[in-house]
mmCIF file of C-alpha atoms in Angstrom:
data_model
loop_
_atom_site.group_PDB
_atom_site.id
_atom_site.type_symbol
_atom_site.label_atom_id
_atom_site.label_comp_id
_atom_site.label_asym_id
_atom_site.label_seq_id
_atom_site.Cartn_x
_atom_site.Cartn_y
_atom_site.Cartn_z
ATOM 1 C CA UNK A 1 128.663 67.432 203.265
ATOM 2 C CA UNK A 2 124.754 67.770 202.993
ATOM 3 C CA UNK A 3 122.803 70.545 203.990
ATOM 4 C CA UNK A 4 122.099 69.091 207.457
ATOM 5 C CA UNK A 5 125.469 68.290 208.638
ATOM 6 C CA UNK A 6 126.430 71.976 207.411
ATOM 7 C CA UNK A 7 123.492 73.238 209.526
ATOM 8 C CA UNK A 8 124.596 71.485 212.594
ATOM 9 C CA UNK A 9 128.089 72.440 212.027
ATOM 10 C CA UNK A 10 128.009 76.634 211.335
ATOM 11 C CA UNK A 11 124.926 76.550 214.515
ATOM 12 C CA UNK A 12 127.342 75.195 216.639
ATOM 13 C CA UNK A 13 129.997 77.316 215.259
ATOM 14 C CA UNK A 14 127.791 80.354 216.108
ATOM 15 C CA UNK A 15 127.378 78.984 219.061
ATOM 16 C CA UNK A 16 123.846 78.852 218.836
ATOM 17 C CA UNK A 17 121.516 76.403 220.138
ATOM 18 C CA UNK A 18 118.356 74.921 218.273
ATOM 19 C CA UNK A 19 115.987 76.819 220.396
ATOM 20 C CA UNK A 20 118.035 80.054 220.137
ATOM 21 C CA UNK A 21 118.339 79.511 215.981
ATOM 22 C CA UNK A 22 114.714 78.616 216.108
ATOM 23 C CA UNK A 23 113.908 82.193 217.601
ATOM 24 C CA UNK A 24 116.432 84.201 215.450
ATOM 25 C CA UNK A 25 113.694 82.620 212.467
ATOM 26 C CA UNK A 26 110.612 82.408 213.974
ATOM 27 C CA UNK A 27 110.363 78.706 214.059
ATOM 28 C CA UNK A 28 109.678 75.957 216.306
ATOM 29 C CA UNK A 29 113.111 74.171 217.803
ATOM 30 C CA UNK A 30 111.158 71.081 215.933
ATOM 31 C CA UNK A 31 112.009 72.661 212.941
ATOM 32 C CA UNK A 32 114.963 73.159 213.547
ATOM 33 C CA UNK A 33 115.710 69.939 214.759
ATOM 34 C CA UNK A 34 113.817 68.175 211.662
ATOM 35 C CA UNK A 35 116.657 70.755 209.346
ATOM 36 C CA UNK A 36 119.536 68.785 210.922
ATOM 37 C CA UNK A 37 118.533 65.216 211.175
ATOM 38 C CA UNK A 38 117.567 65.630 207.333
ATOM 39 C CA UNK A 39 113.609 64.748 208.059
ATOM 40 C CA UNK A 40 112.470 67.826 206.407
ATOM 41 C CA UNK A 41 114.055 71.487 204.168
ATOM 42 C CA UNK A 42 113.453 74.882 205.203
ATOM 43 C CA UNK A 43 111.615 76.675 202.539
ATOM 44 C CA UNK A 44 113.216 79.072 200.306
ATOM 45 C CA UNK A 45 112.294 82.083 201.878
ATOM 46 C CA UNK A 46 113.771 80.679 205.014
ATOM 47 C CA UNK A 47 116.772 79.877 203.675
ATOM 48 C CA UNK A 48 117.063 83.345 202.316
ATOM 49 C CA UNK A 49 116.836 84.459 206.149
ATOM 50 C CA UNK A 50 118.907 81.185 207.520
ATOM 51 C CA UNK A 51 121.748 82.609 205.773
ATOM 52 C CA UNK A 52 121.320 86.084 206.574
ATOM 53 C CA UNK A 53 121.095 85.084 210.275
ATOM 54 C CA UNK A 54 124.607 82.867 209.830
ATOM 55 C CA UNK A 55 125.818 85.444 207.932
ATOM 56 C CA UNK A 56 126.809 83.062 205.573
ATOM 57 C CA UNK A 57 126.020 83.310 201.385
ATOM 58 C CA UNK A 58 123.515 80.655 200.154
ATOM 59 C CA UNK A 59 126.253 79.153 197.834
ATOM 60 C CA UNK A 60 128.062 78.237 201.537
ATOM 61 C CA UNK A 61 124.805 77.091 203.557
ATOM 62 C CA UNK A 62 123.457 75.006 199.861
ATOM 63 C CA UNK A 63 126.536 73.641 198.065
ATOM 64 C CA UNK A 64 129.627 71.886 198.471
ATOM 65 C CA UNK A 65 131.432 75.731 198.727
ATOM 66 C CA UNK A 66 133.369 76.441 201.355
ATOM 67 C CA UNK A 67 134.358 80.144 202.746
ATOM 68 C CA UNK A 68 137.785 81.537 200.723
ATOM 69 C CA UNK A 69 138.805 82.407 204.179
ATOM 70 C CA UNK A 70 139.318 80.207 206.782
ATOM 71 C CA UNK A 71 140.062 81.728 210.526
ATOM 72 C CA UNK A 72 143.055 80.917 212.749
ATOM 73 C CA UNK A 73 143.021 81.187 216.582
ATOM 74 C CA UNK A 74 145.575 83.364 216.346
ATOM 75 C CA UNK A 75 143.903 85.950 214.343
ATOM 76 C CA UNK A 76 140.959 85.799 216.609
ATOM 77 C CA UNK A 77 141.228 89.779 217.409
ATOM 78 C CA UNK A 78 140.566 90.416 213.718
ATOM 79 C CA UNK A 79 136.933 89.262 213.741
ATOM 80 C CA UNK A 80 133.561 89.833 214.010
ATOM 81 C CA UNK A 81 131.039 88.133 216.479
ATOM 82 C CA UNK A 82 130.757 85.952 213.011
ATOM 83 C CA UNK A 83 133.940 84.632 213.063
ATOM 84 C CA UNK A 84 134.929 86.619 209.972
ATOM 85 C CA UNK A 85 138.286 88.272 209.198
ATOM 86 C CA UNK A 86 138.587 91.857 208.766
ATOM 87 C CA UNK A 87 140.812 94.410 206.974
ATOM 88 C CA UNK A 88 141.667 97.943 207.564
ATOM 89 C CA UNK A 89 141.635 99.201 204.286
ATOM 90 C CA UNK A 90 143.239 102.910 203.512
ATOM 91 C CA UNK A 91 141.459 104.934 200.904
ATOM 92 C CA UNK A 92 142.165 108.912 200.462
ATOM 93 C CA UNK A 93 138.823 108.862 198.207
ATOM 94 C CA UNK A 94 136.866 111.471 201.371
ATOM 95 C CA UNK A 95 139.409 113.341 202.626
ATOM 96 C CA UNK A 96 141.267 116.037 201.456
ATOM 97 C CA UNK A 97 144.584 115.637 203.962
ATOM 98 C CA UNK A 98 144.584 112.217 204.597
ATOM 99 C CA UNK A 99 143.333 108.982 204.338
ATOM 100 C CA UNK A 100 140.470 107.110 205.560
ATOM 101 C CA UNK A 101 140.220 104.312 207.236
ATOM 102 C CA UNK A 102 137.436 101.582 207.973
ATOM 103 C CA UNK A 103 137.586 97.960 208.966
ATOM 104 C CA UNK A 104 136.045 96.047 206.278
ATOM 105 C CA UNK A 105 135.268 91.736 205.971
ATOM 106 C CA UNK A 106 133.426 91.473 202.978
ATOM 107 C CA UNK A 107 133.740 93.206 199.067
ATOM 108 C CA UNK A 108 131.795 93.849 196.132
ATOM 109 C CA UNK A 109 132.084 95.841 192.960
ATOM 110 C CA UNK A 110 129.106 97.787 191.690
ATOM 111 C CA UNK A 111 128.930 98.763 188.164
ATOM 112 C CA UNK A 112 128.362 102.209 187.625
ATOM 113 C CA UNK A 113 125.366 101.782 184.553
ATOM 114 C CA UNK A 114 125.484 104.877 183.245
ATOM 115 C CA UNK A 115 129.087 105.794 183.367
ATOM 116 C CA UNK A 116 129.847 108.003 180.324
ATOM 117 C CA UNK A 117 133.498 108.158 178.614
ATOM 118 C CA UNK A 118 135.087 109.904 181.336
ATOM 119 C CA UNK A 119 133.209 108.465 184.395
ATOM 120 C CA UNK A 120 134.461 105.273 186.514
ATOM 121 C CA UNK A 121 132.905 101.769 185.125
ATOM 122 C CA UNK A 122 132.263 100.846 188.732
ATOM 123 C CA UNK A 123 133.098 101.228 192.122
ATOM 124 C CA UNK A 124 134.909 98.850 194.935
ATOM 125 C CA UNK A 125 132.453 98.684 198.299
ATOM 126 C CA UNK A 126 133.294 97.289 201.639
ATOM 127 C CA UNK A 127 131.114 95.641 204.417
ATOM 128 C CA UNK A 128 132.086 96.630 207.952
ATOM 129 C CA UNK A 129 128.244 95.243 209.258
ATOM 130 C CA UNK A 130 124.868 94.111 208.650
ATOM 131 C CA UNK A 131 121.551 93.815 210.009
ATOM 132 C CA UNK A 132 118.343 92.842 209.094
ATOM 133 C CA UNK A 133 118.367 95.537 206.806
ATOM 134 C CA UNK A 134 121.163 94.192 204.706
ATOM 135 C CA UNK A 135 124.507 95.268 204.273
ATOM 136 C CA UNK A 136 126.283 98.160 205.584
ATOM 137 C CA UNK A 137 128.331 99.315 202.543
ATOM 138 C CA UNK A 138 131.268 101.691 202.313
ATOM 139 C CA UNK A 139 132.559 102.891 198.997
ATOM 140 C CA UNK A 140 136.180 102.165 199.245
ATOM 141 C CA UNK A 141 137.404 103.636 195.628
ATOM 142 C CA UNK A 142 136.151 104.126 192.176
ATOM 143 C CA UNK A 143 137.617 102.208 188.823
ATOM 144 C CA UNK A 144 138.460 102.881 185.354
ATOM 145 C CA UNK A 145 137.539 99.411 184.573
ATOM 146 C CA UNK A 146 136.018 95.938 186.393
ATOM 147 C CA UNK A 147 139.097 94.628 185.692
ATOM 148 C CA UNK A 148 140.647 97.159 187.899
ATOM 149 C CA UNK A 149 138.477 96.171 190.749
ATOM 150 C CA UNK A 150 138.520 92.528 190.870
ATOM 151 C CA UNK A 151 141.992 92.865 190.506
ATOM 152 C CA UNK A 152 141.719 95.027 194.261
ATOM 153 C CA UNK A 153 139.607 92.321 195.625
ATOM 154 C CA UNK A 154 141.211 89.553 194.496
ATOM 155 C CA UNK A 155 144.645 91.416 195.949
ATOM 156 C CA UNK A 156 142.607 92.289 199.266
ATOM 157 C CA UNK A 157 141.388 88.893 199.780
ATOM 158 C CA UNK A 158 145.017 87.663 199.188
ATOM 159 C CA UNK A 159 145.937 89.899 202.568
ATOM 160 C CA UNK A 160 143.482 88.601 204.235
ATOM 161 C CA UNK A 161 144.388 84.942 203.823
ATOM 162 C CA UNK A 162 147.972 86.068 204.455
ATOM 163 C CA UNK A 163 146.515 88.183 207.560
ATOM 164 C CA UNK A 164 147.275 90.915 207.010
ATOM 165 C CA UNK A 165 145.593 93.747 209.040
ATOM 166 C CA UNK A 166 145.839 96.626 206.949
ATOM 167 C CA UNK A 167 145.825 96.936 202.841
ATOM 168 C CA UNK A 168 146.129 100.492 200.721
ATOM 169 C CA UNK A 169 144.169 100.739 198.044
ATOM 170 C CA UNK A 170 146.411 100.437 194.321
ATOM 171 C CA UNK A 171 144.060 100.145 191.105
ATOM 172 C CA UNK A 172 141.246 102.830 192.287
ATOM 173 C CA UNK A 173 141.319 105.335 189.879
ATOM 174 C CA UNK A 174 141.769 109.038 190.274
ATOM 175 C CA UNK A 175 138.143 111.031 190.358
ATOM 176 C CA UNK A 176 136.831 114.253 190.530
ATOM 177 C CA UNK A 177 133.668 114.480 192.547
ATOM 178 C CA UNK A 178 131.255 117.078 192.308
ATOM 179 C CA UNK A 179 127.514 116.979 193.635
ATOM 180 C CA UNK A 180 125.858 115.267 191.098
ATOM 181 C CA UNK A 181 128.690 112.801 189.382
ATOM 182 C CA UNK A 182 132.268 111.532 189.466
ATOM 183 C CA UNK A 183 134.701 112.023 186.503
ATOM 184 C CA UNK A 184 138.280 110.281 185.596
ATOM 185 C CA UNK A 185 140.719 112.873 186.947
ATOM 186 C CA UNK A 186 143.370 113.699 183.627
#
């Protein structure tokens, strides 16, 4: 599927119209319209902003990619205005009595640059929204190693797909935090 068809297909998914899409990017309908018939190409700074709009990645709107998770009517209750899944994902990494809880549809892993021997490698970060501004990230738990992580996405994904509604952290590692940096709890 080219770029035009997948265009047309997520606007309508959206349900957006031309004229409304046009707007959201401060572009004529024309343009819009040229996009989807395959008469012209947006340029690459609006792409950039055609996929934050969609809330799609550019790997989705550009190439032959599609989402890992595809949505079922009967999970309709578990996502956003987007149309994308969400987990509750239980963390005790805050709070001292319990655990916390947040509603998360997307996941990343940040490396932590200048971890030293007895700091975290990197950290596991959830998306529960995002605006113009970017992302609204969460960090979920810290991790001995990246391994550790993508091992928690890839097993948080796997819930998702299965739809499941809530997942508990495993692989985060224990940490101390004081005001200035995180250490490996013994």
């Amino acid at each position: 599927m080219g770029f035009s068809e997948k265009l047309r297909n997520i606007r309508r998914e959206k349900n957006l119209s031309q004229e409304q899409l046009a707007e959201l990017l401060n572009v004529s309908r024309q343009a819009v319209s040229k996009w989807e018939q395959d008469n012209s190409y947006p340029e690459t700074e609006k792409l950039i902003h055609l996929a934050q709009k969609l809330d799609i990645s550019l790997d989705e709107l550009l190439l032959d990619k599609q989402p890992e998770i595809k949505n079922t009517p009967e999970q309709q209750n578990n996502h956003t205005a987007f149309g994308e899944r969400r987990i509750t994902v239980r963390s005790s990494l805050f709070t001292k009595s319990g655990d916390s809880f947040g509603a998360y549809y997307k996941f990343s892993i940040q490396k932590n640059l200048f971890a030293g021997k007895n700091q975290p490698k990197c950290v596991l970060c959830g998306t529960d929204s995002s605006s113009f501004l970017g992302d609204n990230l969460a960090t979920l738990g810290w991790y001995a190693t990246s391994e550790d992580a993508q091992k928690e996405i890839d097993e948080i994904y796997k819930a998702m797909q299965k739809g499941d509604t809530v997942y508990e952290l495993k692989h985060n590692a224990k940490v101390k935090e004081n005001f200035f940096s995180v250490k490996l709890a013994n």
